[in-house]
Amino acid sequence: MSAALWSPLIEELGHWHAAGRQLRLWLRDDDAVGPSAALDRLATCAERFHVPVLLAVIPMLAETALAGSLRDSPALLPCQHGCWHRNHAPAGAKKSEFGPDRAPEAVDTEIVKASLRLRDVLGEAILPVFVPPWNRIDPGHAARLPALGFTALSCFRDHRNGPDGGPQLLNTHIDVMDWHGGRIGRNPAGLIAEIVGLLIEWRGRPQGPDTLGLLLHHRDHDETAWAFLSDLLALADSHSAVALADPRSLIGRGGTA
């Protein structure tokens, strides 16, 4: 780890410590379908730092062999990642599996079917968290998730429930991947600057957020992404202003920023 590279974050965490605040850092990893060397690497990293990972599994693509991998990797906590991870958005619109153009009955039927299939594959150890593909779900569909058995909804930074409400929000805030620049790990300096910017904003608010979600995609990680994850967890594990959080402890605690 380069001290100069990480110094802006270390400095900001010092301000958090001086203010008597502690950041809770948690991890979500998307698009799991089956055993792989990358999944094993994620599990090893999670176990090394004693930080469970919310593992979003695509129900209709999940392989039966995944159950054995998760039994051997208790730090990986499965939840439902949509249904098929299919784009139903009209041409020209942002990708979404559960957009406003889809009928509520069709969406609910598909989600329930996928939930049953996920339990057939993985058993009952699935957390009641719904992760929509591409971090998008129409507020009307989201409002019905509690009736379908979901306690929490995990999207990305600015997602909010609509006027009809919905599950607790457990949003992520930082994506380690550069999807438009070649599906590669993002530049570490840029990632650190983005985290620091968020923490400065949160620290400046009297009742500012204290829970930061890091979004991972183990199947797409290159060495840059893996190195950033390891270095960030090493820093977090050693700093008094950061607690590595178990996603299970966040459910029921209140929404994220």
Coordinates of C-alpha atoms in Angstrom, one line a residue:
M1 CA 0.0 0.0 0.0
S2 CA 1.3 3.4 -1.0
A3 CA 1.1 5.8 2.0
A4 CA 1.0 8.8 -0.4
L5 CA -1.9 7.4 -2.4
W6 CA -4.0 6.7 0.7
S7 CA -3.0 9.8 2.7
P8 CA -6.2 11.8 1.8
L9 CA -8.4 9.0 3.1
I10 CA -6.3 8.6 6.2
E11 CA -6.4 12.3 6.9
E12 CA -10.2 12.4 6.5
L13 CA -10.6 9.4 8.8
G14 CA -8.6 11.3 11.3
H15 CA -11.2 14.1 11.2
W16 CA -13.9 11.5 11.8
H17 CA -12.0 10.2 14.8
A18 CA -11.6 13.7 16.2
A19 CA -15.3 14.3 15.7
G20 CA -16.1 11.1 17.7
R21 CA -17.6 9.4 14.6
Q22 CA -17.0 6.0 13.2
L23 CA -17.6 4.9 9.6
R24 CA -19.2 1.5 9.0
L25 CA -17.9 -0.1 5.8
W26 CA -19.7 -3.0 4.3
L27 CA -19.4 -5.0 1.0
R28 CA -21.8 -6.2 -1.6
D29 CA -20.8 -8.4 -4.6
D30 CA -23.1 -8.8 -7.6
D31 CA -23.8 -11.4 -10.3
A32 CA -22.8 -14.6 -8.6
V33 CA -23.9 -17.7 -10.4
G34 CA -21.5 -20.5 -9.6
P35 CA -18.2 -21.7 -8.2
S36 CA -15.1 -20.0 -9.6
A37 CA -11.5 -19.0 -8.8
A38 CA -12.7 -15.4 -8.5
L39 CA -15.4 -16.4 -6.0
D40 CA -12.9 -18.3 -4.0
R41 CA -10.6 -15.2 -4.0
L42 CA -13.5 -13.1 -2.7
A43 CA -14.2 -15.6 0.1
T44 CA -10.5 -15.7 1.1
C45 CA -10.4 -11.9 1.2
A46 CA -13.5 -11.7 3.3
E47 CA -12.2 -14.3 5.7
R48 CA -8.8 -12.7 6.0
F49 CA -10.4 -9.4 7.2
H50 CA -13.4 -11.0 9.0
V51 CA -15.9 -9.0 7.0
P52 CA -19.0 -10.9 5.6
V53 CA -20.0 -10.0 2.1
L54 CA -23.6 -9.7 0.8
L55 CA -23.5 -11.9 -2.3
A56 CA -26.2 -11.1 -4.8
V57 CA -27.0 -14.3 -6.7
I58 CA -28.9 -14.4 -10.0
P59 CA -31.6 -17.0 -9.1
M60 CA -32.5 -18.3 -12.5
L61 CA -28.9 -18.7 -13.6
A62 CA -27.6 -20.1 -10.3
E63 CA -25.7 -23.4 -10.6
T64 CA -26.5 -26.1 -8.1
A65 CA -22.7 -26.4 -7.3
L66 CA -22.9 -22.9 -5.8
A67 CA -24.5 -24.3 -2.7
G68 CA -21.4 -26.3 -1.9
S69 CA -19.1 -23.3 -2.4
L70 CA -21.2 -21.2 0.0
R71 CA -21.2 -23.9 2.6
D72 CA -17.4 -23.8 2.6
S73 CA -17.4 -20.0 2.6
P74 CA -19.6 -18.8 5.5
A75 CA -18.4 -15.2 5.0
L76 CA -20.4 -15.0 1.7
L77 CA -24.1 -14.2 2.5
P78 CA -26.4 -14.9 -0.4
C79 CA -29.4 -12.8 -1.4
Q80 CA -31.6 -12.4 -4.5
H81 CA -30.2 -10.5 -7.5
G82 CA -33.3 -9.9 -9.6
C83 CA -34.5 -12.9 -11.5
W84 CA -32.8 -13.6 -14.9
H85 CA -30.7 -10.4 -15.0
R86 CA -32.5 -9.6 -18.3
N87 CA -33.0 -6.1 -19.6
H88 CA -36.7 -5.3 -20.2
A89 CA -36.2 -1.6 -20.8
P90 CA -37.3 -0.1 -24.2
A91 CA -34.7 0.8 -26.7
G92 CA -32.7 3.8 -25.7
A93 CA -33.6 3.6 -22.0
K94 CA -31.2 2.7 -19.2
K95 CA -31.1 -1.1 -18.6
S96 CA -33.6 -2.4 -16.1
E97 CA -35.2 -5.7 -15.3
F98 CA -38.0 -4.1 -13.3
G99 CA -38.9 -0.8 -15.1
P100 CA -42.2 1.1 -15.0
D101 CA -43.3 -0.4 -18.3
R102 CA -43.7 -3.9 -16.8
A103 CA -47.0 -5.0 -15.3
P104 CA -47.0 -5.4 -11.5
E105 CA -48.5 -8.9 -11.7
A106 CA -45.8 -10.1 -14.1
V107 CA -43.1 -8.7 -12.0
D108 CA -44.4 -10.1 -8.7
T109 CA -44.9 -13.6 -10.3
E110 CA -41.4 -13.6 -11.7
I111 CA -39.8 -12.5 -8.4
V112 CA -41.6 -15.1 -6.4
K113 CA -40.7 -17.8 -8.9
A114 CA -37.1 -16.7 -8.7
S115 CA -37.1 -16.7 -4.9
L116 CA -38.4 -20.3 -4.8
R117 CA -35.8 -21.3 -7.3
L118 CA -33.0 -19.7 -5.3
R119 CA -34.1 -21.5 -2.2
D120 CA -34.2 -24.8 -4.1
V121 CA -30.5 -24.2 -5.0
L122 CA -29.2 -22.6 -1.8
G123 CA -31.6 -23.6 1.0
E124 CA -32.9 -21.2 3.6
A125 CA -29.8 -19.3 4.4
I126 CA -30.7 -16.4 2.0
L127 CA -30.9 -12.9 3.4
P128 CA -34.2 -11.1 2.8
V129 CA -32.5 -8.4 0.7
F130 CA -33.5 -7.7 -2.9
V131 CA -30.7 -6.4 -5.3
P132 CA -32.1 -5.4 -8.7
P133 CA -29.8 -5.7 -11.7
W134 CA -28.2 -2.5 -12.7
N135 CA -29.3 -1.1 -9.4
R136 CA -32.6 0.0 -10.9
I137 CA -36.2 -0.8 -9.9
D138 CA -39.3 1.3 -10.4
P139 CA -40.6 2.7 -7.1
G140 CA -44.0 1.1 -7.7
H141 CA -42.4 -2.4 -7.9
A142 CA -40.2 -1.6 -5.0
A143 CA -43.1 -0.7 -2.8
R144 CA -44.5 -4.3 -3.1
L145 CA -41.2 -6.0 -2.1
P146 CA -42.1 -6.3 1.6
A147 CA -45.3 -8.2 0.7
L148 CA -43.0 -10.6 -1.3
G149 CA -40.8 -11.3 1.8
F150 CA -38.0 -8.7 1.4
T151 CA -36.9 -6.7 4.4
A152 CA -34.3 -4.6 2.5
L153 CA -33.6 -3.2 -1.0
S154 CA -30.0 -2.6 -2.0
C155 CA -29.4 -0.3 -5.0
F156 CA -26.8 2.5 -5.6
R157 CA -26.2 5.8 -3.9
D158 CA -29.1 8.0 -4.9
H159 CA -31.9 5.5 -5.1
R160 CA -34.9 6.3 -2.9
N161 CA -38.3 4.8 -2.3
G162 CA -41.3 6.4 -3.9
P163 CA -44.5 7.8 -2.3
D164 CA -45.8 4.3 -1.6
G165 CA -42.8 3.4 0.5
G166 CA -40.9 0.2 0.3
P167 CA -38.3 -1.9 2.2
Q168 CA -35.4 -0.5 4.2
L169 CA -32.8 0.9 1.8
L170 CA -29.3 -0.6 2.1
N171 CA -27.6 1.2 -0.8
T172 CA -24.0 0.9 -1.9
H173 CA -22.0 4.1 -2.7
I174 CA -18.7 3.2 -4.4
D175 CA -18.3 0.9 -7.4
V176 CA -14.8 -0.4 -7.9
M177 CA -15.3 -1.1 -11.6
D178 CA -14.9 1.1 -14.6
W179 CA -17.7 -0.3 -16.9
H180 CA -17.3 2.2 -19.7
G181 CA -13.5 2.2 -19.8
G182 CA -13.1 -1.4 -20.6
R183 CA -14.7 -3.3 -17.7
I184 CA -11.6 -2.8 -15.6
G185 CA -10.8 -1.8 -12.1
R186 CA -11.1 1.9 -11.5
N187 CA -8.0 4.1 -10.9
P188 CA -7.3 3.9 -7.2
A189 CA -6.6 7.6 -6.8
G190 CA -10.0 8.4 -8.3
L191 CA -11.8 5.9 -6.0
I192 CA -10.0 7.3 -3.0
A193 CA -11.0 10.9 -4.0
E194 CA -14.6 9.8 -4.4
I195 CA -14.7 8.2 -1.0
V196 CA -13.1 11.2 0.6
G197 CA -15.5 13.5 -1.0
L198 CA -18.5 11.5 0.3
L199 CA -17.0 11.4 3.8
I200 CA -16.4 15.1 3.9
E201 CA -20.0 15.8 2.9
W202 CA -21.3 13.3 5.5
R203 CA -19.1 14.7 8.2
G204 CA -20.4 18.2 7.5
R205 CA -24.0 17.1 8.2
P206 CA -25.2 17.1 11.9
Q207 CA -26.9 13.7 11.5
G208 CA -24.9 12.6 8.5
P209 CA -24.7 9.0 7.3
D210 CA -22.1 6.7 8.7
T211 CA -22.5 3.6 6.5
L212 CA -20.6 3.2 3.3
G213 CA -21.3 0.4 0.9
L214 CA -18.6 -0.8 -1.5
L215 CA -19.9 -2.5 -4.7
L216 CA -17.9 -5.4 -6.1
H217 CA -18.3 -7.8 -9.1
H218 CA -15.9 -10.7 -8.5
R219 CA -16.4 -12.2 -12.0
D220 CA -15.1 -9.0 -13.6
H221 CA -12.3 -8.0 -11.2
D222 CA -8.8 -7.5 -12.6
E223 CA -5.7 -7.1 -10.4
T224 CA -6.3 -3.4 -10.0
A225 CA -9.8 -4.1 -8.4
W226 CA -8.5 -6.9 -6.2
A227 CA -5.5 -4.8 -5.0
F228 CA -7.8 -1.8 -4.2
L229 CA -10.2 -4.0 -2.2
S230 CA -7.4 -5.6 -0.2
D231 CA -5.7 -2.3 0.5
L232 CA -8.9 -0.6 1.6
L233 CA -9.9 -3.4 3.9
A234 CA -6.4 -3.4 5.4
L235 CA -6.7 0.3 6.1
A236 CA -10.2 -0.1 7.5
D237 CA -9.2 -3.0 9.7
S238 CA -6.4 -1.0 11.3
H239 CA -8.1 2.4 11.7
S240 CA -10.1 3.2 14.9
A241 CA -12.5 5.4 12.9
V242 CA -13.7 2.5 10.8
A243 CA -15.7 -0.6 11.6
L244 CA -16.0 -3.4 9.0
A245 CA -19.7 -4.2 9.1
D246 CA -21.7 -7.4 8.7
P247 CA -24.6 -6.7 6.3
R248 CA -26.9 -8.7 8.7
S249 CA -26.2 -6.0 11.4
L250 CA -27.4 -3.3 9.1
I251 CA -30.8 -4.8 8.3
G252 CA -33.3 -3.1 10.6
R253 CA -30.8 -0.4 11.6
G254 CA -32.2 2.2 9.3
G255 CA -31.5 3.4 5.7
T256 CA -28.3 4.4 4.2
A257 CA -27.4 7.6 2.4

